[in-house]
Coordinates of C-alpha atoms in Angstrom, one line a residue:
X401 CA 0.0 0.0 0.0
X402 CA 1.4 3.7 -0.6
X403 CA 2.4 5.7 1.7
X404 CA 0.1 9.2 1.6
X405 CA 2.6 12.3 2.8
X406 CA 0.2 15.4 4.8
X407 CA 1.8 18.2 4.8
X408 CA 2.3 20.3 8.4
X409 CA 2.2 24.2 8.0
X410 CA 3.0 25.9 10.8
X411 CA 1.4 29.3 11.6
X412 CA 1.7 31.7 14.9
X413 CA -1.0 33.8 16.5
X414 CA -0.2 37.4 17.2
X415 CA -0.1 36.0 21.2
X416 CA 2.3 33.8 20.2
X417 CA 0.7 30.3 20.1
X418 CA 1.6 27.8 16.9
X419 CA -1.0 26.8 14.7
X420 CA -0.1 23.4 13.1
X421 CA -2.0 22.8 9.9
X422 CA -2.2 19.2 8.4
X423 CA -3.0 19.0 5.1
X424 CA -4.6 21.9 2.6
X425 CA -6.0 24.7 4.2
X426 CA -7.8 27.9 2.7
X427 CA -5.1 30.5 3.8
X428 CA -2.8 31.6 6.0
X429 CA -4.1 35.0 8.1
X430 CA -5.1 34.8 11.7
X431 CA -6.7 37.3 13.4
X432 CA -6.3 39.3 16.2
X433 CA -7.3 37.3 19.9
X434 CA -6.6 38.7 23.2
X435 CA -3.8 37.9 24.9
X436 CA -4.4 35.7 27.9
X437 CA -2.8 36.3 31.1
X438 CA -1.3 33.6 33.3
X439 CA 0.2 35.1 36.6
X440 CA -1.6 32.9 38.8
X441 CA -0.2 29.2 37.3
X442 CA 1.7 27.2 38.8
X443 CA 2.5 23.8 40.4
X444 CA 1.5 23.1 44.5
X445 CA 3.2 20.2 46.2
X446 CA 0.4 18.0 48.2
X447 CA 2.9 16.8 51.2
X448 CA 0.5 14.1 52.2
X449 CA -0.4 12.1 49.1
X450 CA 3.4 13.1 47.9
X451 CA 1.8 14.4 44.7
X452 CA 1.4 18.1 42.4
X453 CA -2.0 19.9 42.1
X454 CA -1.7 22.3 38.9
X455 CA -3.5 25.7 40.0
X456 CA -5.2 26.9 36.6
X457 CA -7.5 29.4 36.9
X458 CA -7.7 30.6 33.3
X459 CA -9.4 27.0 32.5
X460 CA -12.7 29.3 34.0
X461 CA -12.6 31.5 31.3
X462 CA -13.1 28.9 28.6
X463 CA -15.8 29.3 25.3
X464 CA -18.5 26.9 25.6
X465 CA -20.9 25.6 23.3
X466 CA -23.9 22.9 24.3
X467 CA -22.3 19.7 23.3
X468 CA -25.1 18.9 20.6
X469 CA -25.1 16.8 17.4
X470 CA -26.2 19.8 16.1
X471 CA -24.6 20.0 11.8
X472 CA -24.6 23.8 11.7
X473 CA -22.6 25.5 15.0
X474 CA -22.0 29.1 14.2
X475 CA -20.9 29.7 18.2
X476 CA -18.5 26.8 17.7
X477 CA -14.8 28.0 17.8
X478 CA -13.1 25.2 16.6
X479 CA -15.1 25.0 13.4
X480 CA -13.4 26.5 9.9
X481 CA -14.0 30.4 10.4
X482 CA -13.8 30.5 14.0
X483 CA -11.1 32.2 16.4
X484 CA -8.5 29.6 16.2
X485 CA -8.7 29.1 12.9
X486 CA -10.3 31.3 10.8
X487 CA -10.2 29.4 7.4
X488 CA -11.2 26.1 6.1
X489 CA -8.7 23.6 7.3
X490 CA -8.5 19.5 7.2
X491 CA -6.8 18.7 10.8
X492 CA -5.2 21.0 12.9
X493 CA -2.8 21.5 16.6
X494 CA -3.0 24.7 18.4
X495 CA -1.5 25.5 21.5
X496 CA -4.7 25.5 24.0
X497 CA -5.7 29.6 25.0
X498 CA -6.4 28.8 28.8
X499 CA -3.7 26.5 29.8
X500 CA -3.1 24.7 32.5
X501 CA 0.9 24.5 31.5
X502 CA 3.0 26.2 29.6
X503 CA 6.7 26.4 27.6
X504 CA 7.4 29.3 29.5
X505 CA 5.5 29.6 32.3
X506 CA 5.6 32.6 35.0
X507 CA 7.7 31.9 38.2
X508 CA 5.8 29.9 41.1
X509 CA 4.9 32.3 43.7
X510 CA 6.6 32.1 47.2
X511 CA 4.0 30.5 49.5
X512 CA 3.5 28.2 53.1
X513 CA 4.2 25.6 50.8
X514 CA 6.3 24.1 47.8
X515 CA 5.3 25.6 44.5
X516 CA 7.0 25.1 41.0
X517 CA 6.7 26.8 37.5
X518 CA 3.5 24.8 35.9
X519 CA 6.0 23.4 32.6
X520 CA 4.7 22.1 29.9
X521 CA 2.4 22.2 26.9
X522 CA -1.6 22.2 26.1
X523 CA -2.8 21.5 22.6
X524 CA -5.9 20.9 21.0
X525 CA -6.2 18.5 18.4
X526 CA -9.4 19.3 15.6
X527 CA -9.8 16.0 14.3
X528 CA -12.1 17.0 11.5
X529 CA -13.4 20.2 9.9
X530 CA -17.4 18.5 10.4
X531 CA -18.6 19.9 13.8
X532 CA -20.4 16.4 13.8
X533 CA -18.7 13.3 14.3
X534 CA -16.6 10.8 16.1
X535 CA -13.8 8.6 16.4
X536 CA -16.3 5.5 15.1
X537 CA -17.7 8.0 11.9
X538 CA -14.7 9.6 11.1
X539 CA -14.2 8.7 7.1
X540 CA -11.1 6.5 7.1
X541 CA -8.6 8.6 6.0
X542 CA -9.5 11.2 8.8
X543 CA -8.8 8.8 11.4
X544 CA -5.4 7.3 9.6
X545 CA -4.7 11.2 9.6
X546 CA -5.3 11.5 13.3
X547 CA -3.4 8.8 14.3
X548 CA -0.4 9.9 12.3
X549 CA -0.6 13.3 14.1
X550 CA -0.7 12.2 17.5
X551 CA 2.4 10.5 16.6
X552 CA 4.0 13.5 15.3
X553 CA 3.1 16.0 18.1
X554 CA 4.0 13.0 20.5
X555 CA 7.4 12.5 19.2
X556 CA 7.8 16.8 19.0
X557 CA 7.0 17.3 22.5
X558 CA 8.5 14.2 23.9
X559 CA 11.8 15.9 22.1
X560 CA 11.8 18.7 24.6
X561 CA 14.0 18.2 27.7
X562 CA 11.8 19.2 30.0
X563 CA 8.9 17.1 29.3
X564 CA 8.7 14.1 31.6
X565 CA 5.2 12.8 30.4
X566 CA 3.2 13.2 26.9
X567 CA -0.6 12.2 27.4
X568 CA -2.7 12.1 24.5
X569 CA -6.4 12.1 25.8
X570 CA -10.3 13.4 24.6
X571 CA -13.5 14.0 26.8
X572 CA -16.2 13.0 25.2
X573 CA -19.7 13.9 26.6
X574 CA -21.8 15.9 29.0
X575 CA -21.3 13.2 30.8
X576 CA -17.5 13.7 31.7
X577 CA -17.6 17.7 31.4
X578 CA -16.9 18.5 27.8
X579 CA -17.7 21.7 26.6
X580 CA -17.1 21.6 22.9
X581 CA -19.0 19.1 20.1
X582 CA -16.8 19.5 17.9
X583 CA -14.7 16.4 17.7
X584 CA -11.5 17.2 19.3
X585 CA -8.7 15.4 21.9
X586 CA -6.0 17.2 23.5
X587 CA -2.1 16.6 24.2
X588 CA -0.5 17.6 27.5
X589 CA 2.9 17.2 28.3
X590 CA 4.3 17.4 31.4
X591 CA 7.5 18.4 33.5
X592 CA 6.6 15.5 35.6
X593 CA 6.0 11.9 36.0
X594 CA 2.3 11.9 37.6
X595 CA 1.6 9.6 41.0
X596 CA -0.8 7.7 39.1
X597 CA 1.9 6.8 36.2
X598 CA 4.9 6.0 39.0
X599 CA 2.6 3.4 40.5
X600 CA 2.4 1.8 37.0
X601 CA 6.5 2.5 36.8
X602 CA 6.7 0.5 40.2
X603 CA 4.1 -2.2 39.2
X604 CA 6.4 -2.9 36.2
X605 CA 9.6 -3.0 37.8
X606 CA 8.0 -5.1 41.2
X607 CA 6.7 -7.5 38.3
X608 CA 10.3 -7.6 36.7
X609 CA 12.2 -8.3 39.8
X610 CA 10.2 -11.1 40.9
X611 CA 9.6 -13.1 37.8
X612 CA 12.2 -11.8 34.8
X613 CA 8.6 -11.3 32.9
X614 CA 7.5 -8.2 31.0
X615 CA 4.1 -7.1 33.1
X616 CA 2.5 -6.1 29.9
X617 CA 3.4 -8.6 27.9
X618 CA 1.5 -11.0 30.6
X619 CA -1.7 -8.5 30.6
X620 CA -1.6 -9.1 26.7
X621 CA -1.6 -12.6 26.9
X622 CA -3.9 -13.4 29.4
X623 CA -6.8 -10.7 28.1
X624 CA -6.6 -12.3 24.3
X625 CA -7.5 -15.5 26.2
X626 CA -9.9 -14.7 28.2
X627 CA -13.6 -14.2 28.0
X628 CA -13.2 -9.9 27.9
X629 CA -11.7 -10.1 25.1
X630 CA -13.6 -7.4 22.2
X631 CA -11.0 -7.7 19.4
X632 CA -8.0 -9.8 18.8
X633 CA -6.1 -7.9 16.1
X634 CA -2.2 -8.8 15.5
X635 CA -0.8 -5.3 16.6
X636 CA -4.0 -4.7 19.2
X637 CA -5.9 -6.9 21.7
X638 CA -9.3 -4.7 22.6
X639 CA -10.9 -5.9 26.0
X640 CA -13.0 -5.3 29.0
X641 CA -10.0 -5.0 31.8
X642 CA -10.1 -8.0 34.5
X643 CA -10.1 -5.3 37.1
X644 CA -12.0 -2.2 35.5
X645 CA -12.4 0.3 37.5
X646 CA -15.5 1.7 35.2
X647 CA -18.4 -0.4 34.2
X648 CA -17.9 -0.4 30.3
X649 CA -14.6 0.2 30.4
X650 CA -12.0 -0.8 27.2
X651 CA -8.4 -1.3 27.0
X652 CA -6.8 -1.1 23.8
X653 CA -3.4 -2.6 24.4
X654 CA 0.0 -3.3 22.0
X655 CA 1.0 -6.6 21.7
X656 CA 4.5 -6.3 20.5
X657 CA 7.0 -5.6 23.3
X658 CA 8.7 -2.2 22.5
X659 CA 5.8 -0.4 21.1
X660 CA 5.8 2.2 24.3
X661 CA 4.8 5.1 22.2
X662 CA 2.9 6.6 19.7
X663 CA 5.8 6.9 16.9
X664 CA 6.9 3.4 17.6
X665 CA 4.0 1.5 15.8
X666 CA 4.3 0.4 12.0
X667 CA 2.3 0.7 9.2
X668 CA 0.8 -2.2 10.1
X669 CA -0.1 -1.5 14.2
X670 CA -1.0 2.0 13.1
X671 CA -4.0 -0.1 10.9
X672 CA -4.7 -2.1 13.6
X673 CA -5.1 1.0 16.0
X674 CA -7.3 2.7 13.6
X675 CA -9.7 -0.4 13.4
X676 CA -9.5 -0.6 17.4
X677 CA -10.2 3.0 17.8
X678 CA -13.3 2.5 15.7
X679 CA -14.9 -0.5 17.4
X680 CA -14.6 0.4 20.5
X681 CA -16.5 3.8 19.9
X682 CA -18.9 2.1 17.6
X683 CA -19.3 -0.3 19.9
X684 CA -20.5 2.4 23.0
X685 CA -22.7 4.2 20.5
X686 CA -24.7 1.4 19.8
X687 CA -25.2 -0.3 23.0
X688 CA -27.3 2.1 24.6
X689 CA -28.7 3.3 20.9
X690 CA -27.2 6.9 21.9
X691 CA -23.7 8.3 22.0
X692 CA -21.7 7.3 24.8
X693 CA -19.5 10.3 27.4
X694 CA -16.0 8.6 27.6
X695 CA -12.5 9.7 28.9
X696 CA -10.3 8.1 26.4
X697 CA -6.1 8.6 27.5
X698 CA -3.3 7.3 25.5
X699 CA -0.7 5.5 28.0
X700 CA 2.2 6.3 26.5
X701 CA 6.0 5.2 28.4
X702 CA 7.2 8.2 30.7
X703 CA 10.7 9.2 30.6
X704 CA 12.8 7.1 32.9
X705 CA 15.4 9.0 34.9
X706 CA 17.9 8.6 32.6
X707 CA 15.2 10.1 29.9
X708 CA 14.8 6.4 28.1
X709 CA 11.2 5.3 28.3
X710 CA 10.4 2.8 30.4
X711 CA 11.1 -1.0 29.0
X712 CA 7.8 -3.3 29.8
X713 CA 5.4 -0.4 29.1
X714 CA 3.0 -1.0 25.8
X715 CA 1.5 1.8 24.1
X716 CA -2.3 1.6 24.8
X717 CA -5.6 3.3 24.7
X718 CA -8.1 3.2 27.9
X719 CA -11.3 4.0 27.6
X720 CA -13.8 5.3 30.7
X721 CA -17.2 5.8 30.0
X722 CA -19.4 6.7 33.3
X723 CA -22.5 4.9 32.3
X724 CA -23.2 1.9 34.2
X725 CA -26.9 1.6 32.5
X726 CA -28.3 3.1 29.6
X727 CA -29.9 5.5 32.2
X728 CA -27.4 5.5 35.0
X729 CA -24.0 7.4 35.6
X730 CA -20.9 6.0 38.0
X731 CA -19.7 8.6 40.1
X732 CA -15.9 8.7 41.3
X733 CA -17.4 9.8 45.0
X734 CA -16.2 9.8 48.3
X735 CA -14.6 6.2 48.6
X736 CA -13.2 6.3 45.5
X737 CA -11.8 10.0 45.3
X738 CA -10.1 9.6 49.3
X739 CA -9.2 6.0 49.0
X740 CA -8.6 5.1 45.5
X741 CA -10.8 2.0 46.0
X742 CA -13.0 2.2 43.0
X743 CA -16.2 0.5 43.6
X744 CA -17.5 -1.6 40.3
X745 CA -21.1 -2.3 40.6
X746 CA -21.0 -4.7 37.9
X747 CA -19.4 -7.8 36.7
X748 CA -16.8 -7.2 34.2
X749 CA -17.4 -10.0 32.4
X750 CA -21.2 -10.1 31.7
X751 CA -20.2 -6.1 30.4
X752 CA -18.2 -7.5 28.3
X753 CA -20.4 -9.6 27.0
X754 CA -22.8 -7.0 26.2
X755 CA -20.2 -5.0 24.4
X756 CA -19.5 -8.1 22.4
X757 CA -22.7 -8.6 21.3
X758 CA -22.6 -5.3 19.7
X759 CA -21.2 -5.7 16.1
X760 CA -19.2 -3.3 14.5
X761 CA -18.1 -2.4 10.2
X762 CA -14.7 -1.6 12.0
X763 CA -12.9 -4.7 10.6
X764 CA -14.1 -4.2 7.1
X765 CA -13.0 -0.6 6.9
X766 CA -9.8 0.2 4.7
X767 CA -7.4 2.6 6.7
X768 CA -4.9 4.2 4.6
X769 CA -1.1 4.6 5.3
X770 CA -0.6 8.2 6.1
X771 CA 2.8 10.0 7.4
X772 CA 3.1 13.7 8.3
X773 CA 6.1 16.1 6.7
X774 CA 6.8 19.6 7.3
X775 CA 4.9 21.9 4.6

């Protein structure tokens, strides 16, 4: 199969913030947007769960449109014409207006605690020019194309010394606080490894020491056995987790040791991803008959000390939708935010089989090859 080239342009607003392009877009002016002020942002150190809380109060100030399926969204301003950018475009990256970290971020103010400068990046990823639309309805070659961008913004940012962390993530839903409709993820990256990902560090390494076994490679092998299992793909086993903490909840895992991150799949896994990616969403739209709110993140391998990512982690895509009935939401409440005990009030495995009862066009889609090169 042929390898299709996008082409990245790369624009800057007048406040300073790269516009990334991918493929053709209908021109090259931005206009005018007021600069945003960040004084207040920064980094507090929580002493007693030996973790950092990002102070971001510009987040407040965010545009919001009702996230409807609504075709025609004039208030919508990540549609072609809007603020961030004002032309017709195919895919795009911009560097998020309201922050919660930044490349150059204001000094951390001198307080009864530890602070530090909130370093990083935001960016917003348009997956599509349609205001309507999802990661299961994207046309084939938009979702090859998104794919190949997350790899190339992962691979940019991880680049930067500074960055300990790259997470690659969308909110889809009322249901789990998005504003926007418009189909669109997000890309932080951090100066830090996060508690929750030094857990998994330690898990890996406690796993290693004990048995000379790759952690992952054991989840891998055991959920493609098992009754969870969704999709068994040669780059990509999709399943219902053996210890979800979210009723519907889907892992999308990398089979082959050494896939850690986004820019080390093939042509190949990248196929497999796409056909994942679809299923899953498919799948969650069409149990309940309605769309389904999900966090989706992209676990890709932090930077080690040494700045090498770390050796048993696979690449892989979790999905956490709240529903636990068509007409019921899961709530992360007071066990489960001051414990970390998550409370599962159903059995994974007769989820699972609902999900697999579902059926899906995924695996008879065609996903082209796609790589990105500067314009």
């Amino acid at each position: 199969m042929s390898i299709e080239q996008v082409h990245r342009t790369t624009l800057c607003h007048a406040d300073g913030r790269y516009l990334l392009l991918y493929g053709d877009h209908g021109g090259d002016e931005l206009a005018p947007l007021p600069v945003g002020e960040h004084p207040p942002l920064h980094l507090r150190w929580n002493a007693l769960d030996a973790r950092w809380t990002a102070i971001s109060p510009a987040r407040n100030t965010r545009p919001q449109t009702a996230p409807t399926a609504d075709a025609a969204a004039p208030s919508c301003p990540l549609c072609p014409g809007g603020p961030e950018v004002p032309f017709a475009y195919e895919a795009a990256v911009f560097e998020n207006r309201f922050p919660t970290l930044l490349a150059d971020p204001p000094a951390a103010p001198d307080l009864d605690g530890d602070t530090a400068p909130s370093v990083g990046r935001c960016e917003v990823v348009l997956y599509t020019p349609t205001h309507t639309g999802s990661l299961a309805t994207l046309e084939p070659r938009e979702l090859a194309r998104v794919i190949a961008i997350w790899a190339d913004r992962s691979q940019a940012l991880w680049a930067v010394d500074e960055h300990r962390h790259v997470l690659v993530f969308e909110n889809r839903g009322e249901g789990v606080g998005a504003t926007l409709a418009h189909p669109h993820g997000q890309i932080y990256a951090l100066g830090h490894v996060p508690s929750l990902v030094r857990n998994r560090l330690e898990a890996l390494a406690g796993h290693r020491a004990a048995h000379d076994t790759c952690l992952t490679c054991d989840v891998v092998e055991r959920d493609t056995a098992s009754e969870r299992v969704l999709l068994d793909l040669p780059g990509f086993v999709v399943a219902v987790p053996f210890a979800p903490d979210w009723p519907y909840e889907i892992h999308v895992r990398a089979k082959r040791h050494g896939v850690r991150r986004m820019h080390d799949l093939d042509a190949a896994e990248r196929r497999d991803l796409a056909v994942s990616l679809r299923d899953v969403v498919s799948r969650y739209d069409r149990l309940f008959d309605e769309p389904m709110s999900y966090m989706m993140v992209c676990q890709q391998a932090p930077a080690a000390e040494d700045g090498t990512p770390a050796e048993d982690w696979h690449l892989a895509f979790e999905f956490l939708p709240p529903n636990r009935a068509a007409d019921r939401t899961k709530f992360r409440a007071s066990v489960e935010t001051s414990t970390g005990l998550f409370i599962n009030d159903t059995i994974p495995e007769m989820c699972a089989a609902m999900l697999a009862e579902v059926i899906t066009d995924a695996r008879a889609v065609t996903f082209p090859e796609i790589s990105v090169g500067a314009g």
